[in-house]
GROMACS .gro file of N, CA and C in nm:
model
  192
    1UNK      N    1  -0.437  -1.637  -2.405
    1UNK     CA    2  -0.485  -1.549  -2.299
    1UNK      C    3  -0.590  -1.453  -2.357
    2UNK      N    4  -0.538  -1.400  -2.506
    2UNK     CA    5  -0.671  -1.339  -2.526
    2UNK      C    6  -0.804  -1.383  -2.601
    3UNK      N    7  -0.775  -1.499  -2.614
    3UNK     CA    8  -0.868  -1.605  -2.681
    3UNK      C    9  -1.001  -1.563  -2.572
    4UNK      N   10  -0.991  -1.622  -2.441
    4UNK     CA   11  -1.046  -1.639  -2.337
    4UNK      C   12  -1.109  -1.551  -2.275
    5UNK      N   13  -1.232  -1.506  -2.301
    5UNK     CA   14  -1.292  -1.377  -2.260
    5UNK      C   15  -1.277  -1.358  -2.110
    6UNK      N   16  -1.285  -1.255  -2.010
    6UNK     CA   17  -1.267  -1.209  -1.911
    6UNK      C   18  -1.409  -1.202  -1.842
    7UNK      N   19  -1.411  -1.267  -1.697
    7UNK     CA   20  -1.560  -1.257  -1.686
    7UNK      C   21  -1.610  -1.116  -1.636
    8UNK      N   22  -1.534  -0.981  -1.592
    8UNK     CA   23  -1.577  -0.907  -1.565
    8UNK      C   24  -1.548  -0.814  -1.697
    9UNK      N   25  -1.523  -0.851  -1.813
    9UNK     CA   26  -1.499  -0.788  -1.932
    9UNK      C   27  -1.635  -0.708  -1.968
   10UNK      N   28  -1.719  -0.756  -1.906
   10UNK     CA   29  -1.878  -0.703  -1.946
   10UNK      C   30  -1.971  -0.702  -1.814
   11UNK      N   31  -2.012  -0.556  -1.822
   11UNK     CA   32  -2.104  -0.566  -1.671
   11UNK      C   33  -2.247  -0.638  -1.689
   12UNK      N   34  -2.285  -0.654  -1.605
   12UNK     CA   35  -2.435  -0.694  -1.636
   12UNK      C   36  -2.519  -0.622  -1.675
   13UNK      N   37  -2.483  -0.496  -1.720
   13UNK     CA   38  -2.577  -0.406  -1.799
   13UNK      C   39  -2.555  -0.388  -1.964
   14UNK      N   40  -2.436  -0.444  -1.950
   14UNK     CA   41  -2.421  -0.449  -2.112
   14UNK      C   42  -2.302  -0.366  -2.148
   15UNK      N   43  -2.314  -0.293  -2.074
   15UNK     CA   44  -2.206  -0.176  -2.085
   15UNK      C   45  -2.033  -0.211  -2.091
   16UNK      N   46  -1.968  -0.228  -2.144
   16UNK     CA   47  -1.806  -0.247  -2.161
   16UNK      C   48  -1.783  -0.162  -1.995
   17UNK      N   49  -1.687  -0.261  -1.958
   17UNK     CA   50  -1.554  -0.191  -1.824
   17UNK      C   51  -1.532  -0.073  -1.884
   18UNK      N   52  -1.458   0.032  -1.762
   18UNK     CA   53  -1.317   0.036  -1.792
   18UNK      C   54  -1.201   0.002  -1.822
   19UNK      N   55  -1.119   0.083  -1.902
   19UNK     CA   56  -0.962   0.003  -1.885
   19UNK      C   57  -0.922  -0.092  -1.769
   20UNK      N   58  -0.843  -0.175  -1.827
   20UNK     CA   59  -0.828  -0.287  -1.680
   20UNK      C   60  -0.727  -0.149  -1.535
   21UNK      N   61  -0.659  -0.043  -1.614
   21UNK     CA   62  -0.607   0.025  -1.514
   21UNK      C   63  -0.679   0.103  -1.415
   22UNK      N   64  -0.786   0.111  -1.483
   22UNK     CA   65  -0.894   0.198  -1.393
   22UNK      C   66  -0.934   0.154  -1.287
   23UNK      N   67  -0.959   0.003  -1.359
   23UNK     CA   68  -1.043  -0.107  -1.251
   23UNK      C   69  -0.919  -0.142  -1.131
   24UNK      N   70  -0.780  -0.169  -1.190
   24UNK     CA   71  -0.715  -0.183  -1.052
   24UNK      C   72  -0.726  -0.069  -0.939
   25UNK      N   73  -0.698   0.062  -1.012
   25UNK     CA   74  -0.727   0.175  -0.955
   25UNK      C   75  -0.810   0.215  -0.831
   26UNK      N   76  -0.938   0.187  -0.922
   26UNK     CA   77  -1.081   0.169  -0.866
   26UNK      C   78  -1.098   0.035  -0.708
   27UNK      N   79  -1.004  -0.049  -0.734
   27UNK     CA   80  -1.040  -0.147  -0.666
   27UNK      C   81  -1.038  -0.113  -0.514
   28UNK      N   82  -1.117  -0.130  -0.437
   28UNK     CA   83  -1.108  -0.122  -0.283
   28UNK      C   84  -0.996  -0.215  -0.224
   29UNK      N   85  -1.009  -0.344  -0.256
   29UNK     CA   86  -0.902  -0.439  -0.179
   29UNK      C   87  -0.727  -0.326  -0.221
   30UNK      N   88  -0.706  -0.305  -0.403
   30UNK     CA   89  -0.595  -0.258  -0.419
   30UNK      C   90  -0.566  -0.140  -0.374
   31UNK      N   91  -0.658  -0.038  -0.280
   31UNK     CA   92  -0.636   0.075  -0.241
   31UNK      C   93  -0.570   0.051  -0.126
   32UNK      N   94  -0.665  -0.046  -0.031
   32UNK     CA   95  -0.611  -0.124   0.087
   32UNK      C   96  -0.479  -0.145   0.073
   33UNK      N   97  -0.453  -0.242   0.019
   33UNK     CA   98  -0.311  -0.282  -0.011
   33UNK      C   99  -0.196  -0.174  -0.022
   34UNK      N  100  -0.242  -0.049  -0.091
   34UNK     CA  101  -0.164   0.063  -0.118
   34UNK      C  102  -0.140   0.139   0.027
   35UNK      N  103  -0.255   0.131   0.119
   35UNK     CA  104  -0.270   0.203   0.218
   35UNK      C  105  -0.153   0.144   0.296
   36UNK      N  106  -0.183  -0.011   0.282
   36UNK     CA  107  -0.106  -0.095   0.411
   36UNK      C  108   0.046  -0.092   0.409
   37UNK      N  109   0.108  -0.055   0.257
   37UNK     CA  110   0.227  -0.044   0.220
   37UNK      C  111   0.270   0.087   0.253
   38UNK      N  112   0.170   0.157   0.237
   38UNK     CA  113   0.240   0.335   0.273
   38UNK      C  114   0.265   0.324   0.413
   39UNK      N  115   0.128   0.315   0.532
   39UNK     CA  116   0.139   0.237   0.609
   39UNK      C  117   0.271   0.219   0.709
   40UNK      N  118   0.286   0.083   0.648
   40UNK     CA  119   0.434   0.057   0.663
   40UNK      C  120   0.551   0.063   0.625
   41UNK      N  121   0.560   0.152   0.562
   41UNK     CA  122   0.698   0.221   0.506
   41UNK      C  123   0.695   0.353   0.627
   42UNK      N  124   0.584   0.405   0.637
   42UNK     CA  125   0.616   0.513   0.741
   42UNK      C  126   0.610   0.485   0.884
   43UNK      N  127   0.563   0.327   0.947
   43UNK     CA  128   0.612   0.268   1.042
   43UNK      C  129   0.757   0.231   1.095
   44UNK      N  130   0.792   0.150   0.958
   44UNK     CA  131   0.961   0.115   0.957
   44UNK      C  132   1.035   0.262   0.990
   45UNK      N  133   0.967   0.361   0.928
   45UNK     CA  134   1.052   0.477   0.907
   45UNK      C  135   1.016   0.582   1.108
   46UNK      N  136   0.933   0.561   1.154
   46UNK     CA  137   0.889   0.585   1.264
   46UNK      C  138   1.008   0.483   1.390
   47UNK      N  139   0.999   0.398   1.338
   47UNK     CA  140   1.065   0.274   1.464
   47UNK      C  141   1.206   0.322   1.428
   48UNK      N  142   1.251   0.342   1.337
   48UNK     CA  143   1.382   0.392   1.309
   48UNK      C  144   1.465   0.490   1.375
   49UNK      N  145   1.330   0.575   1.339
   49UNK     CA  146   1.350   0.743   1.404
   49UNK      C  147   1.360   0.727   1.597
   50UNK      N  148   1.257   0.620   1.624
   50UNK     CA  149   1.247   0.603   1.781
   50UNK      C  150   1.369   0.548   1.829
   51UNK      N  151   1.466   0.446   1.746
   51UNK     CA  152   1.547   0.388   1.782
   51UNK      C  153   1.644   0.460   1.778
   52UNK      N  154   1.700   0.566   1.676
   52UNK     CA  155   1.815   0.604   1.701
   52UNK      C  156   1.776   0.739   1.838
   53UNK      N  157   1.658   0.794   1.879
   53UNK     CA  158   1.646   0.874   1.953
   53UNK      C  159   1.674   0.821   2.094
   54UNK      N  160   1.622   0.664   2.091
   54UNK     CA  161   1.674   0.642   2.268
   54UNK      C  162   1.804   0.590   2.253
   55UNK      N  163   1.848   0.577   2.138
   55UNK     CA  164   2.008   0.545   2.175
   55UNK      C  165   2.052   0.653   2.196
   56UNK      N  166   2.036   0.738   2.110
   56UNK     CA  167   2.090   0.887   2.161
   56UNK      C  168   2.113   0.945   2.295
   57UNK      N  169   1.965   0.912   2.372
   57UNK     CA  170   1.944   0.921   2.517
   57UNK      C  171   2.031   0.862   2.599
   58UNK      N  172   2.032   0.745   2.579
   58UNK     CA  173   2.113   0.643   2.609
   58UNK      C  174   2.255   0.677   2.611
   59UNK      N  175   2.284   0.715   2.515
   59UNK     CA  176   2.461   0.748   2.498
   59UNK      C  177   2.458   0.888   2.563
   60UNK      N  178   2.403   0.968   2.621
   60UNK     CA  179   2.399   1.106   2.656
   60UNK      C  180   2.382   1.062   2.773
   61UNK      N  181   2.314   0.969   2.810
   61UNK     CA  182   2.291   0.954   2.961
   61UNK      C  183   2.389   0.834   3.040
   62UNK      N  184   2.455   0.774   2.942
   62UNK     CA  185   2.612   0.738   2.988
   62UNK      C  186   2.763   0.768   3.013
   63UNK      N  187   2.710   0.938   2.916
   63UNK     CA  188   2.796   0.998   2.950
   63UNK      C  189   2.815   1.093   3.073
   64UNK      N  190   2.726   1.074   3.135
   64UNK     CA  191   2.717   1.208   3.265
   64UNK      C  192   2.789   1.114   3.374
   0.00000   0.00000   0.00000
């Protein structure tokens, strides 16, 4: 694996990358990805919150 040079190991200016952590960092698609996961963790966590509120309703309004 490290035999095998990396093709973005070198920009076209000559200049060495960043650390490969930077570059994930840096990456637009992996920000995306980060977004889409936060995203939906605070969706799941939204539908959750909605669900136990109309049951709530629900059980309050079966009791009258």
């Amino acid at each position: 694996m490290a035999s095998a040079p990396s093709p973005n190991a070198i920009s076209p200016d000559g200049a060495p990358e960043p650390p490969e952590t930077m570059v994930i960092t840096l990456d637009p698609s992996y920000v995306l990805d980060g977004k889409i996961m936060v995203f939906s963790i605070v969706g799941i966590f939204a539908l959750a919150m909605i669900y136990l509120l109309v049951s709530y309703i629900c059980r309050k309004a079966r009791r009258r």
